[in-house]
Amino acid sequence: MCGIVGYVGDKIATPILIDGLKRLEYRGYDSAGVAIMNGTGVETRKAAGKIARLEAVIDAKPPVGTLGIGHTRWATHGPPTVGNAHPHVSTDRSIAVVHNGIIENATVLKAGLEARGFIFTSDTDTEVLAHLVEAAYAGNLEAAVIEALRQVDGTYGIAVISSNEPDKIVAARRGSPLLIGLGEGEYYIASDASAILAHTRNVVYLDDGDVAVITRDGYKVLDLNSIALDKPVSRIDWDLEQIERGGYQHFMLKEIFEQPTTVENTMRGRLILEEGFSKLGGLNISKEDLLKVDNIIITACGTSWHSALIGEMMIEELCRIPVEVEYASEFRYRNPIVTPTTLCIVISQSGETADTLAAMREAKRRGARTLGLVNVVGSTIAREDDGGIYLHAGPEIGVASTKAFSSQVIALALFTLKLARLRNLSVSQGRAIAQAMAKLPEQIQSILDRADEIEALAEEFKRATNFLYLGRGYNFPAALEGALKLKEISYIHAEGYPAAEMKHGPIALIDEMMPVVCIAPHDSVFEKITSNIQEVKARKGKIIAITTRDEPSLAGKLDYEFRIPETIDLLTPILASVPLQLLAYYIAVKRGCNVDQPRNLAKSVTVE
Ligand code: AGP
């Protein structure tokens, strides 16, 4: 996600900002920029791509000043171009803003500002903030920022400077972390401590609703009613690496624990609870054309192929449209049946997977309309599809996909809800689904709060040589995903199987040495999986059950049971996958594996 750095003191600001932005590179970004107060006004330098390109722009004409703000952008609205890079400036160029977060009501605010004569030059939601502050400015920058933020729905971490008050940086947060770094006669703003650890370990963490005003003489923190707040000073005792992982031992664990937030971010501004509907701005297809779709292909690889299988069941169950899920590597070389009323949904976290990109191009060549479910904004698949749903899950650094999977399933649920409510789904049915979706973040959190139970389970099974994962219905893909997580980071062989299918072969593998993970929520096929559990038990398999309630029929049959909250069938795979992500993670750690960069694997397979 985006990174923010600000400096005010007696040193030349630019090198301090650039060094700070480099410390934030791990967060993932695709453009960068700085705004410097140069004694006469605000001077900006911006570049698409990596910070080295920004440095080249700066070296060509270095802006000189001792106050400035910098930003690395992870695109959410608008591709990663120079024009969309931050800082964004007001129409009169007196004000510059950098922002981390999503302004949900940016479209409405932008229309109002344009009607008042403000001129926009980018595709971003952030630029709205620059013009809101300009419109509100009446001689006090923090008052103008507060007035602007009162109009904003969504999340922000921002830093603002103005040539009208050249010795001041105003910062504010709601949902995106920010802190103040305390130096000697100099002060910093940063998204996290890694950006300023070289200068100070004394920081003030801002909380949601806080507004900070910093100058070279000191700082103050206000609330949105301009009431001064007394904030404690904290001492950073982490090292740089720990900070980048947010204190977690690995990026994968951090990303597993981010899921309450990332699932919420995928739904943010898109789930309309009252109408049981979803609002998807990027589909780029009219209702009429969407209603003409009479067959859907979903193509992807790996974990994304697993979420595709869940999407297939959602769409067929609720939209009554036939869906085919295809491995992208197979689809691209088959002679698939594609018609002008085919919608090809393409799922890819990276947006760069070669097989998936090729499959999408093949589908387009054959006349299908394409819809990309992608996490990385501005990636190749996101640029070439006909329309898309960005996951907004933030950069996924760990090679094993976790938060992207849950966000993919959410994006598929949002799409299914939209299409089903255009077709046969009633408002009450839609509301029930929307309400269940809205509860997921807290339900995921309740699972994460019990991670120690899974760690203990991992201790029991870290020496296993084979695992079997069983699931039915919506949880068959969850079984596949659980098995993939384990094998790709712990190198233990693991297979996912439809529970009933286990009788047709894999049951021969089962003995007292074989752990069998059974995803057994109390859903529409629960009674069926209990018989599969009994078949495994009869052969002395070790049963690890993921359940949702006490089941007398399972009494005495489970060697280990992990309870997850109950939800509607189509969302159960999201909850069932969280303990399985943790199980794979802890087993791999206990086996001394390189969890974030497993052997032989790449985060994005950009070759055939
Ligand atoms: C998932 O844990 C794996 N790293 C891998 O299967 C991945 O899902 C697959 O390569 C597809 O990547 P994409 O979603 O970026 O296209």
Coordinates of C-alpha atoms and ligand atoms in Angstrom, one line a residue:
M1 CA 0.0 0.0 0.0
C2 CA 1.1 3.7 -0.2
G3 CA 3.9 5.2 1.8
I4 CA 4.1 8.7 3.2
V5 CA 7.1 10.7 4.6
G6 CA 7.3 14.3 5.7
Y7 CA 10.1 16.4 7.1
V8 CA 10.5 19.9 8.5
G9 CA 13.8 21.1 10.1
D10 CA 17.0 22.8 9.0
K11 CA 18.3 20.1 6.6
I12 CA 17.6 19.9 2.9
A13 CA 14.4 17.9 2.8
T14 CA 14.7 16.0 -0.5
P15 CA 17.3 13.4 0.4
I16 CA 15.6 12.7 3.7
L17 CA 12.3 12.1 1.9
I18 CA 13.9 9.9 -0.7
D19 CA 15.7 7.8 1.9
G20 CA 12.4 7.5 3.8
L21 CA 10.5 6.5 0.7
K22 CA 13.1 3.8 0.0
R23 CA 12.5 2.4 3.4
L24 CA 8.8 2.1 2.5
E25 CA 9.4 0.3 -0.8
Y26 CA 8.6 -3.1 0.8
R27 CA 5.0 -1.9 1.1
G28 CA 4.7 -2.2 -2.7
Y29 CA 4.2 0.8 -5.0
D30 CA 4.1 1.8 -8.7
S31 CA 4.9 5.5 -8.7
A32 CA 6.4 8.1 -6.4
G33 CA 6.8 11.8 -5.8
V34 CA 7.8 14.7 -3.5
A35 CA 6.6 18.2 -2.9
I36 CA 9.2 20.7 -1.5
M37 CA 8.6 24.2 -0.1
N38 CA 11.3 26.0 -2.0
G39 CA 11.1 29.5 -0.4
T40 CA 8.7 30.9 -3.0
G41 CA 6.1 28.1 -3.3
V42 CA 5.4 24.4 -3.6
E43 CA 7.7 22.5 -6.1
T44 CA 6.8 18.9 -7.0
R45 CA 8.7 16.1 -8.7
K46 CA 6.9 12.9 -9.7
A47 CA 7.7 9.7 -11.6
A48 CA 5.9 6.5 -12.6
G49 CA 7.8 3.3 -11.6
K50 CA 10.5 2.9 -9.0
I51 CA 12.1 5.5 -6.8
A52 CA 15.2 5.4 -9.0
R53 CA 13.2 7.1 -11.7
L54 CA 12.0 9.8 -9.3
E55 CA 15.6 10.4 -8.3
A56 CA 16.6 10.9 -11.9
V57 CA 13.8 13.5 -12.3
I58 CA 15.0 15.2 -9.1
D59 CA 18.7 15.1 -10.1
A60 CA 17.8 16.9 -13.3
K61 CA 16.5 19.8 -11.3
P62 CA 16.8 19.4 -7.5
P63 CA 14.1 21.2 -5.6
V64 CA 15.7 23.0 -2.6
G65 CA 13.9 23.5 0.7
T66 CA 13.9 22.3 4.3
L67 CA 10.2 21.3 4.4
G68 CA 8.6 18.6 2.2
I69 CA 6.4 15.6 1.9
G70 CA 6.9 12.4 -0.2
H71 CA 4.8 9.5 -1.3
T72 CA 5.0 6.0 -2.8
R73 CA 1.7 5.2 -4.5
W74 CA 0.1 1.7 -4.7
A75 CA -2.6 2.5 -7.2
T76 CA -6.2 2.1 -6.3
H77 CA -7.9 4.6 -8.5
G78 CA -6.3 5.2 -11.9
P79 CA -3.2 3.6 -13.4
P80 CA 0.3 4.2 -12.2
T81 CA 1.2 7.2 -14.3
V82 CA 3.1 10.5 -13.5
G83 CA -0.2 12.3 -13.6
N84 CA -1.7 10.0 -11.0
A85 CA 1.4 9.9 -8.8
H86 CA 1.2 11.9 -5.6
P87 CA 1.6 14.7 -4.4
H88 CA -1.5 16.2 -5.9
V89 CA -1.8 20.0 -5.9
S90 CA -4.7 22.5 -5.7
T91 CA -5.7 24.5 -8.7
D92 CA -3.7 27.5 -7.6
R93 CA -0.7 25.1 -6.8
S94 CA -0.4 26.6 -3.3
I95 CA -1.4 23.3 -1.6
A96 CA 0.1 19.8 -2.0
V97 CA -1.4 16.6 -0.6
V98 CA -0.2 13.0 -0.3
H99 CA -2.7 10.3 0.7
N100 CA -2.9 6.6 1.6
G101 CA -6.4 5.2 1.6
I102 CA -9.6 5.3 -0.4
I103 CA -12.0 8.2 -0.7
E104 CA -15.3 6.4 -1.2
N105 CA -17.3 9.5 -2.2
A106 CA -14.7 11.0 -4.4
T107 CA -16.9 11.0 -7.5
V108 CA -19.6 13.1 -5.8
L109 CA -17.1 15.5 -4.3
K110 CA -15.2 15.9 -7.6
A111 CA -18.4 16.8 -9.4
G112 CA -19.2 19.5 -6.8
L113 CA -15.7 20.9 -7.0
E114 CA -15.7 21.0 -10.8
A115 CA -19.0 22.8 -10.8
R116 CA -17.3 25.4 -8.6
G117 CA -14.5 25.8 -11.2
F118 CA -11.8 23.6 -9.8
I119 CA -9.7 21.9 -12.4
F120 CA -8.7 18.2 -12.1
T121 CA -5.8 16.8 -13.9
S122 CA -5.7 13.2 -12.6
D123 CA -7.8 10.0 -12.3
T124 CA -7.2 9.8 -8.6
D125 CA -9.5 10.1 -5.6
T126 CA -6.7 11.9 -3.8
E127 CA -6.8 15.0 -6.0
V128 CA -10.2 15.7 -4.5
L129 CA -8.6 16.4 -1.2
A130 CA -6.2 19.0 -2.6
H131 CA -9.1 21.0 -4.0
L132 CA -11.3 20.5 -0.9
V133 CA -8.5 22.0 1.2
E134 CA -8.1 24.9 -1.2
A135 CA -11.8 25.5 -1.2
A136 CA -11.9 25.5 2.6
Y137 CA -8.7 27.5 3.1
A138 CA -9.3 30.8 5.0
G139 CA -5.9 31.5 6.5
N140 CA -5.4 28.4 8.7
L141 CA -4.2 25.2 7.1
E142 CA -5.2 22.8 9.8
A143 CA -8.7 24.3 9.9
A144 CA -9.0 23.9 6.1
V145 CA -7.8 20.3 6.3
I146 CA -10.3 19.5 9.0
E147 CA -13.1 21.1 7.0
A148 CA -12.1 19.1 4.0
L149 CA -11.9 15.8 5.9
R150 CA -15.4 16.3 7.4
Q151 CA -16.7 15.9 3.8
V152 CA -14.9 12.7 3.1
D153 CA -16.2 9.1 3.4
G154 CA -13.5 6.4 3.4
T155 CA -10.0 6.0 4.7
Y156 CA -7.0 8.3 4.8
G157 CA -3.6 8.9 6.0
I158 CA -2.6 12.3 4.6
A159 CA 0.1 15.0 4.8
V160 CA -0.6 18.5 3.5
I161 CA 1.6 21.6 2.9
S162 CA 0.8 25.1 1.7
S163 CA 2.9 28.0 0.4
N164 CA 0.5 30.2 2.5
E165 CA 2.0 28.7 5.6
P166 CA 5.5 27.5 4.4
D167 CA 6.7 26.3 7.8
K168 CA 3.9 23.8 8.6
I169 CA 3.0 20.2 7.7
V170 CA -0.6 19.1 8.6
A171 CA -1.2 15.4 8.8
A172 CA -4.3 13.3 9.6
R173 CA -5.4 9.7 9.8
R174 CA -8.5 7.6 9.6
G175 CA -7.8 4.0 8.8
S176 CA -4.3 4.4 7.3
P177 CA -1.5 4.5 9.9
L178 CA 0.6 7.7 10.4
L179 CA 3.1 8.7 13.1
I180 CA 5.1 11.8 14.0
G181 CA 8.9 11.4 14.5
L182 CA 10.4 13.6 17.1
G183 CA 13.9 14.9 16.3
E184 CA 16.1 17.7 17.7
G185 CA 14.7 20.9 16.0
E186 CA 13.2 18.7 13.3
Y187 CA 10.1 16.6 13.0
Y188 CA 8.9 13.9 10.7
I189 CA 5.7 12.4 9.4
A190 CA 5.7 8.7 8.3
S191 CA 3.4 5.8 7.4
D192 CA 5.5 3.6 9.7
A193 CA 8.7 3.9 11.7
S194 CA 10.9 2.3 9.1
A195 CA 10.9 5.5 7.1
I196 CA 12.5 7.6 9.9
L197 CA 14.3 5.0 12.1
A198 CA 17.6 6.4 10.8
H199 CA 16.8 9.8 12.4
T200 CA 14.8 9.0 15.6
R201 CA 13.2 6.3 17.6
N202 CA 10.8 8.6 19.5
V203 CA 7.4 8.7 17.8
V204 CA 3.8 9.7 18.5
Y205 CA 1.4 7.4 16.9
L206 CA -1.7 9.1 15.5
D207 CA -5.1 7.5 16.0
D208 CA -8.2 7.6 13.8
G209 CA -9.6 11.1 13.8
D210 CA -6.3 12.8 14.9
V211 CA -4.9 15.8 13.0
A212 CA -1.3 16.7 13.6
V213 CA 0.4 20.1 13.0
I214 CA 4.2 20.0 12.9
T215 CA 6.8 22.8 12.4
R216 CA 10.5 22.8 13.1
D217 CA 9.7 24.2 16.6
G218 CA 7.3 21.4 17.6
Y219 CA 4.0 19.7 17.1
K220 CA 0.4 19.5 18.3
V221 CA -2.3 17.0 17.8
L222 CA -6.0 18.0 17.5
D223 CA -9.2 16.1 17.1
L224 CA -11.6 16.9 14.3
N225 CA -13.2 19.6 16.6
S226 CA -9.8 21.3 16.8
I227 CA -9.5 20.2 20.5
A228 CA -5.9 19.7 21.5
L229 CA -5.0 16.1 22.4
D230 CA -2.3 14.9 24.8
K231 CA -0.6 12.0 23.0
P232 CA 2.1 9.7 24.5
V233 CA 5.6 9.5 23.1
S234 CA 6.6 5.9 22.2
R235 CA 10.1 4.5 21.8
I236 CA 10.7 2.3 18.8
D237 CA 12.8 -0.7 19.8
W238 CA 12.1 -2.8 16.7
D239 CA 14.8 -3.3 14.0
L240 CA 14.0 -2.3 10.4
E241 CA 13.1 -5.8 9.2
Q242 CA 10.6 -6.3 12.1
I243 CA 9.0 -3.0 11.2
E244 CA 8.5 -3.9 7.6
R245 CA 6.7 -7.0 8.7
G246 CA 4.7 -5.0 11.2
G247 CA 6.2 -7.0 14.0
Y248 CA 5.2 -10.4 12.5
Q249 CA 7.8 -13.0 11.9
H250 CA 7.0 -13.3 8.2
F251 CA 5.0 -11.4 5.6
M252 CA 2.7 -14.4 5.2
L253 CA 1.7 -14.3 8.8
K254 CA 1.2 -10.5 8.6
E255 CA -1.0 -11.0 5.5
I256 CA -3.1 -13.7 7.2
F257 CA -3.7 -11.4 10.1
E258 CA -4.5 -8.5 7.7
Q259 CA -7.6 -10.3 6.4
P260 CA -10.2 -8.7 8.6
T261 CA -9.0 -5.4 7.1
T262 CA -8.4 -6.5 3.6
V263 CA -11.8 -8.3 3.3
E264 CA -13.4 -5.1 4.6
N265 CA -11.4 -3.1 2.0
T266 CA -12.6 -5.3 -0.8
M267 CA -16.2 -4.6 0.2
R268 CA -15.7 -1.0 1.0
G269 CA -18.1 1.2 -0.8
R270 CA -19.4 -1.7 -2.8
L271 CA -21.8 -3.6 -0.5
I272 CA -25.2 -1.9 -0.3
L273 CA -26.7 -3.6 2.8
E274 CA -30.2 -2.0 2.6
E275 CA -30.9 -3.1 -1.0
G276 CA -29.0 -6.4 -0.7
F277 CA -27.0 -5.3 -3.7
S278 CA -23.4 -4.5 -4.8
K279 CA -22.1 -1.4 -6.5
L280 CA -19.2 -2.2 -8.9
G281 CA -17.9 0.8 -10.7
G282 CA -15.3 -0.9 -12.9
L283 CA -17.3 -3.6 -14.7
N284 CA -17.6 -1.4 -17.8
I285 CA -20.6 -3.4 -19.1
S286 CA -24.1 -2.2 -19.3
K287 CA -26.9 -3.9 -17.4
E288 CA -28.4 -4.9 -20.8
D289 CA -25.2 -6.5 -21.9
L290 CA -24.7 -8.2 -18.5
L291 CA -28.2 -9.7 -18.8
K292 CA -27.3 -11.0 -22.2
V293 CA -24.5 -13.1 -20.8
D294 CA -25.7 -16.7 -21.0
N295 CA -22.4 -18.6 -20.2
I296 CA -19.4 -17.8 -18.1
I297 CA -15.8 -19.0 -18.2
I298 CA -13.6 -18.4 -15.2
T299 CA -9.9 -18.9 -15.9
A300 CA -7.0 -18.6 -13.5
C301 CA -4.0 -20.5 -12.0
G302 CA -3.2 -21.9 -8.5
T303 CA -4.9 -20.3 -5.6
S304 CA -6.9 -18.1 -8.0
W305 CA -8.2 -21.2 -9.7
H306 CA -9.5 -22.4 -6.3
S307 CA -11.4 -19.1 -5.8
A308 CA -12.7 -19.6 -9.4
L309 CA -14.3 -22.9 -8.3
I310 CA -16.1 -21.1 -5.5
G311 CA -17.2 -18.4 -7.9
E312 CA -18.6 -21.1 -10.2
M313 CA -20.8 -22.5 -7.5
M314 CA -22.0 -19.0 -6.4
I315 CA -22.9 -17.9 -9.9
E316 CA -24.6 -21.1 -10.9
E317 CA -26.6 -21.3 -7.6
L318 CA -27.7 -17.7 -7.5
C319 CA -27.6 -16.5 -11.1
R320 CA -28.6 -19.8 -12.8
I321 CA -26.0 -19.2 -15.6
P322 CA -23.7 -22.1 -16.6
V323 CA -20.1 -21.6 -15.6
E324 CA -17.0 -23.4 -16.7
V325 CA -13.8 -23.1 -14.6
E326 CA -10.6 -23.6 -16.7
Y327 CA -7.0 -23.8 -15.8
A328 CA -5.5 -20.9 -17.8
S329 CA -2.6 -23.1 -19.0
E330 CA -5.1 -25.6 -20.4
F331 CA -7.7 -23.1 -21.7
R332 CA -5.2 -21.2 -23.9
Y333 CA -4.3 -24.4 -25.9
R334 CA -7.7 -26.0 -26.1
N335 CA -10.3 -25.2 -28.7
P336 CA -12.7 -23.8 -26.2
I337 CA -16.3 -22.9 -27.0
V338 CA -16.6 -19.1 -26.7
T339 CA -19.6 -17.1 -28.0
P340 CA -20.4 -13.4 -28.2
T341 CA -22.5 -13.8 -25.1
T342 CA -19.7 -15.5 -23.1
L343 CA -18.3 -13.6 -20.2
C344 CA -14.7 -14.6 -19.3
I345 CA -13.8 -13.8 -15.7
V346 CA -10.0 -13.7 -15.2
I347 CA -8.7 -14.0 -11.7
S348 CA -5.1 -13.0 -10.9
Q349 CA -3.6 -11.5 -7.8
S350 CA -0.5 -10.2 -9.6
G351 CA -2.2 -9.5 -12.9
E352 CA 0.9 -10.7 -14.6
T353 CA 0.6 -14.5 -14.7
A354 CA 1.6 -15.5 -18.2
D355 CA -0.8 -18.4 -18.6
T356 CA -3.7 -16.3 -17.3
L357 CA -2.8 -13.4 -19.5
A358 CA -2.6 -15.6 -22.5
A359 CA -5.9 -17.3 -21.7
M360 CA -7.6 -13.9 -21.4
R361 CA -6.2 -12.8 -24.8
E362 CA -7.4 -16.1 -26.4
A363 CA -10.9 -15.5 -24.9
K364 CA -10.9 -12.0 -26.3
R365 CA -9.8 -13.2 -29.7
R366 CA -12.8 -15.5 -29.7
G367 CA -15.2 -12.7 -28.9
A368 CA -15.7 -13.1 -25.2
R369 CA -16.1 -10.0 -23.0
T370 CA -13.5 -10.2 -20.2
L371 CA -13.7 -9.2 -16.5
G372 CA -10.5 -9.1 -14.5
L373 CA -10.5 -9.7 -10.7
V374 CA -7.0 -8.4 -10.0
N375 CA -5.1 -7.1 -7.0
V376 CA -2.3 -5.1 -8.6
V377 CA -3.7 -2.0 -10.1
G378 CA -2.4 -1.1 -13.5
S379 CA -1.0 -4.7 -14.1
T380 CA -1.1 -6.1 -17.6
I381 CA -4.3 -8.1 -17.1
A382 CA -6.0 -5.1 -15.4
R383 CA -5.0 -3.0 -18.4
E384 CA -6.1 -5.4 -21.1
D385 CA -9.4 -6.7 -19.6
D386 CA -12.7 -5.1 -20.8
G387 CA -13.6 -4.3 -17.2
G388 CA -12.6 -5.3 -13.7
I389 CA -13.0 -5.5 -9.9
Y390 CA -9.8 -4.5 -8.1
L391 CA -9.4 -6.5 -4.9
H392 CA -8.0 -3.6 -2.8
A393 CA -6.1 -6.2 -0.6
G394 CA -2.9 -4.2 -0.7
P395 CA 0.4 -5.7 -1.8
E396 CA 0.8 -9.4 -1.1
I397 CA 4.5 -10.0 -0.5
G398 CA 4.4 -13.6 0.8
V399 CA 4.6 -16.1 -2.2
A400 CA 1.8 -18.2 -0.7
S401 CA -1.4 -16.3 -1.4
T402 CA -3.6 -15.8 1.6
K403 CA -5.4 -12.4 1.8
A404 CA -5.7 -12.3 -2.0
F405 CA -7.7 -15.6 -1.9
S406 CA -10.2 -14.3 0.6
S407 CA -10.5 -11.0 -1.3
Q408 CA -11.0 -12.9 -4.6
V409 CA -13.9 -14.9 -3.0
I410 CA -15.4 -11.6 -1.7
A411 CA -15.1 -10.0 -5.2
L412 CA -16.8 -13.0 -6.7
A413 CA -19.6 -12.8 -4.1
L414 CA -20.0 -9.1 -4.9
F415 CA -20.2 -9.8 -8.6
T416 CA -22.6 -12.7 -8.0
L417 CA -24.8 -10.5 -5.8
K418 CA -25.0 -7.8 -8.4
L419 CA -25.8 -10.2 -11.3
A420 CA -28.3 -12.3 -9.2
R421 CA -30.2 -9.2 -8.1
L422 CA -30.4 -8.1 -11.7
R423 CA -32.0 -11.5 -12.4
N424 CA -34.0 -13.6 -10.0
L425 CA -32.7 -12.9 -6.5
S426 CA -35.1 -11.1 -4.2
V427 CA -34.2 -8.1 -2.0
S428 CA -34.5 -10.1 1.1
Q429 CA -32.3 -12.9 -0.2
G430 CA -29.8 -10.2 -1.3
R431 CA -29.9 -8.6 2.1
A432 CA -29.2 -11.9 3.8
I433 CA -26.1 -12.4 1.7
A434 CA -25.0 -8.8 2.1
Q435 CA -25.4 -9.0 5.9
A436 CA -23.5 -12.2 6.1
M437 CA -20.7 -10.6 4.1
A438 CA -20.6 -7.6 6.3
K439 CA -20.0 -9.9 9.4
L440 CA -17.0 -11.6 7.9
P441 CA -14.2 -9.2 9.2
E442 CA -15.2 -9.7 12.8
Q443 CA -15.7 -13.5 12.2
I444 CA -12.2 -13.8 10.7
Q445 CA -10.8 -11.8 13.6
S446 CA -12.4 -14.2 16.1
I447 CA -10.5 -17.1 14.3
L448 CA -7.2 -15.2 14.3
D449 CA -7.6 -14.6 18.0
R450 CA -7.3 -18.3 18.5
A451 CA -4.2 -18.8 16.3
D452 CA -2.4 -20.4 19.3
E453 CA -4.7 -23.4 19.1
I454 CA -3.6 -24.0 15.5
E455 CA 0.0 -23.5 16.4
A456 CA -0.4 -26.3 19.0
L457 CA -2.0 -28.5 16.3
A458 CA 1.0 -27.8 14.0
E459 CA 3.3 -29.1 16.7
E460 CA 1.4 -32.4 16.5
F461 CA 1.7 -32.8 12.8
K462 CA 4.9 -31.1 11.7
R463 CA 6.5 -34.4 11.0
A464 CA 3.7 -35.8 8.9
T465 CA 4.7 -36.9 5.3
N466 CA 1.3 -36.8 3.8
F467 CA -2.0 -34.9 4.4
L468 CA -5.4 -35.4 2.9
Y469 CA -7.9 -32.4 2.9
L470 CA -11.6 -33.2 2.4
G471 CA -14.5 -30.9 1.7
R472 CA -17.8 -30.9 0.0
G473 CA -19.7 -28.3 -2.0
Y474 CA -18.3 -24.8 -1.5
N475 CA -15.6 -26.3 0.7
F476 CA -14.2 -28.7 -1.8
P477 CA -12.2 -25.7 -3.3
A478 CA -11.3 -24.8 0.3
A479 CA -9.8 -28.3 0.7
L480 CA -7.8 -27.8 -2.4
E481 CA -6.6 -24.4 -1.2
G482 CA -5.7 -25.8 2.2
A483 CA -3.6 -28.6 0.6
L484 CA -1.9 -26.1 -1.7
K485 CA -0.9 -23.9 1.2
L486 CA 0.6 -26.8 3.1
K487 CA 2.6 -28.3 0.2
E488 CA 3.9 -25.1 -1.2
I489 CA 5.5 -23.8 2.0
S490 CA 6.2 -26.9 4.1
Y491 CA 7.0 -29.3 1.3
I492 CA 4.7 -32.0 2.8
H493 CA 2.7 -33.8 0.2
A494 CA -0.9 -32.9 0.5
E495 CA -4.0 -33.5 -1.6
G496 CA -7.4 -31.8 -1.6
Y497 CA -10.3 -34.0 -2.5
P498 CA -14.1 -33.9 -2.7
A499 CA -15.0 -35.8 0.5
A500 CA -17.2 -38.5 -1.1
E501 CA -14.6 -39.0 -3.9
M502 CA -12.1 -40.2 -1.3
K503 CA -13.8 -43.6 -1.5
H504 CA -12.7 -44.0 -5.1
G505 CA -9.0 -44.4 -4.5
P506 CA -7.4 -42.1 -1.9
I507 CA -9.0 -44.1 1.0
A508 CA -6.2 -46.6 0.2
L509 CA -3.7 -44.1 1.6
I510 CA -5.4 -43.8 5.0
D511 CA -3.8 -45.2 8.0
E512 CA -2.8 -44.1 11.5
M513 CA 0.0 -42.0 10.0
M514 CA -2.3 -40.0 7.7
P515 CA -3.7 -36.7 9.1
V516 CA -7.0 -36.0 7.3
V517 CA -8.4 -32.4 7.5
C518 CA -12.1 -32.5 7.1
I519 CA -13.9 -29.2 6.5
A520 CA -17.3 -30.0 8.1
P521 CA -19.3 -26.9 8.7
H522 CA -23.0 -27.3 9.5
D523 CA -24.0 -26.6 5.9
S524 CA -26.3 -28.3 3.4
V525 CA -24.1 -31.3 3.0
F526 CA -23.0 -31.7 6.6
E527 CA -24.7 -35.1 7.2
K528 CA -22.9 -36.4 4.1
I529 CA -19.4 -35.5 5.3
T530 CA -20.0 -37.1 8.7
S531 CA -20.2 -40.5 6.9
N532 CA -16.9 -39.7 5.2
I533 CA -15.4 -38.9 8.6
Q534 CA -16.5 -42.3 9.8
E535 CA -15.0 -44.0 6.8
V536 CA -11.6 -42.3 7.6
K537 CA -11.9 -43.1 11.3
A538 CA -12.6 -46.8 10.5
R539 CA -9.2 -46.9 8.9
K540 CA -7.5 -45.1 11.8
G541 CA -6.9 -41.9 10.0
K542 CA -6.2 -38.9 12.3
I543 CA -9.2 -36.5 11.8
I544 CA -8.6 -32.8 12.1
A545 CA -12.2 -31.3 11.7
I546 CA -13.1 -27.7 10.9
T547 CA -16.6 -27.4 12.4
T548 CA -19.2 -24.8 13.2
R549 CA -21.1 -26.3 16.1
D550 CA -21.3 -29.3 18.5
E551 CA -22.4 -32.3 16.6
P552 CA -23.5 -35.4 18.6
S553 CA -23.0 -37.5 15.4
L554 CA -19.2 -36.6 15.5
A555 CA -18.8 -37.4 19.2
G556 CA -15.6 -39.5 19.8
K557 CA -14.7 -39.5 16.2
L558 CA -12.5 -36.4 15.9
D559 CA -8.9 -36.3 17.0
Y560 CA -8.8 -32.6 16.7
E561 CA -11.6 -30.0 16.2
F562 CA -11.3 -26.3 15.4
R563 CA -14.6 -24.4 15.6
I564 CA -15.2 -21.5 13.1
P565 CA -18.2 -19.1 13.2
E566 CA -21.2 -20.0 11.2
T567 CA -22.1 -18.2 8.0
I568 CA -24.0 -18.8 4.8
D569 CA -22.7 -21.7 2.7
L570 CA -21.1 -19.7 -0.1
L571 CA -19.0 -17.7 2.4
T572 CA -17.8 -20.7 4.5
P573 CA -14.7 -21.3 2.4
I574 CA -13.4 -17.9 3.5
L575 CA -13.7 -18.7 7.2
A576 CA -12.6 -22.4 6.7
S577 CA -9.4 -21.2 4.9
V578 CA -8.1 -19.1 7.7
P579 CA -7.2 -21.9 10.2
L580 CA -5.8 -23.9 7.2
Q581 CA -3.6 -20.9 6.2
L582 CA -2.4 -20.8 9.8
L583 CA -1.9 -24.6 10.0
A584 CA 0.3 -24.5 6.9
Y585 CA 2.2 -21.5 8.2
Y586 CA 3.0 -22.9 11.6
I587 CA 3.9 -26.4 10.3
A588 CA 6.3 -24.8 7.7
V589 CA 7.9 -22.6 10.4
K590 CA 8.4 -25.6 12.7
R591 CA 10.0 -27.4 9.8
G592 CA 12.4 -24.5 9.3
C593 CA 11.1 -23.7 5.8
N594 CA 11.5 -20.3 4.1
V595 CA 7.9 -19.4 4.5
D596 CA 7.9 -16.1 2.5
Q597 CA 10.0 -17.4 -0.4
P598 CA 9.5 -21.2 -0.6
R599 CA 12.0 -23.1 -2.8
N600 CA 11.3 -23.2 -6.5
L601 CA 8.3 -20.8 -6.3
A602 CA 7.9 -17.2 -7.6
K603 CA 5.3 -14.7 -6.5
S604 CA 4.2 -14.2 -10.0
V605 CA 4.8 -16.8 -12.7
T606 CA 5.4 -14.6 -15.7
V607 CA 6.7 -17.5 -17.8
E608 CA 4.8 -20.4 -19.4
Ligands
AGP1 C1 -0.7 -19.4 -4.4 O1 -0.3 -19.6 -3.0 C2 0.5 -19.7 -5.3 N1 1.6 -18.8 -5.0 C3 0.2 -19.7 -6.8 O2 -0.6 -20.8 -7.0 C4 -0.6 -18.4 -7.3 O3 -1.9 -18.4 -6.8 C5 -0.7 -18.6 -8.9 O4 0.6 -18.5 -9.4 C6 -1.5 -17.5 -9.5 O5 -1.0 -16.2 -9.3 P1 -1.9 -15.0 -9.7 O6 -3.1 -15.0 -8.8 O7 -1.0 -13.8 -9.4 O8 -2.2 -15.0 -11.1

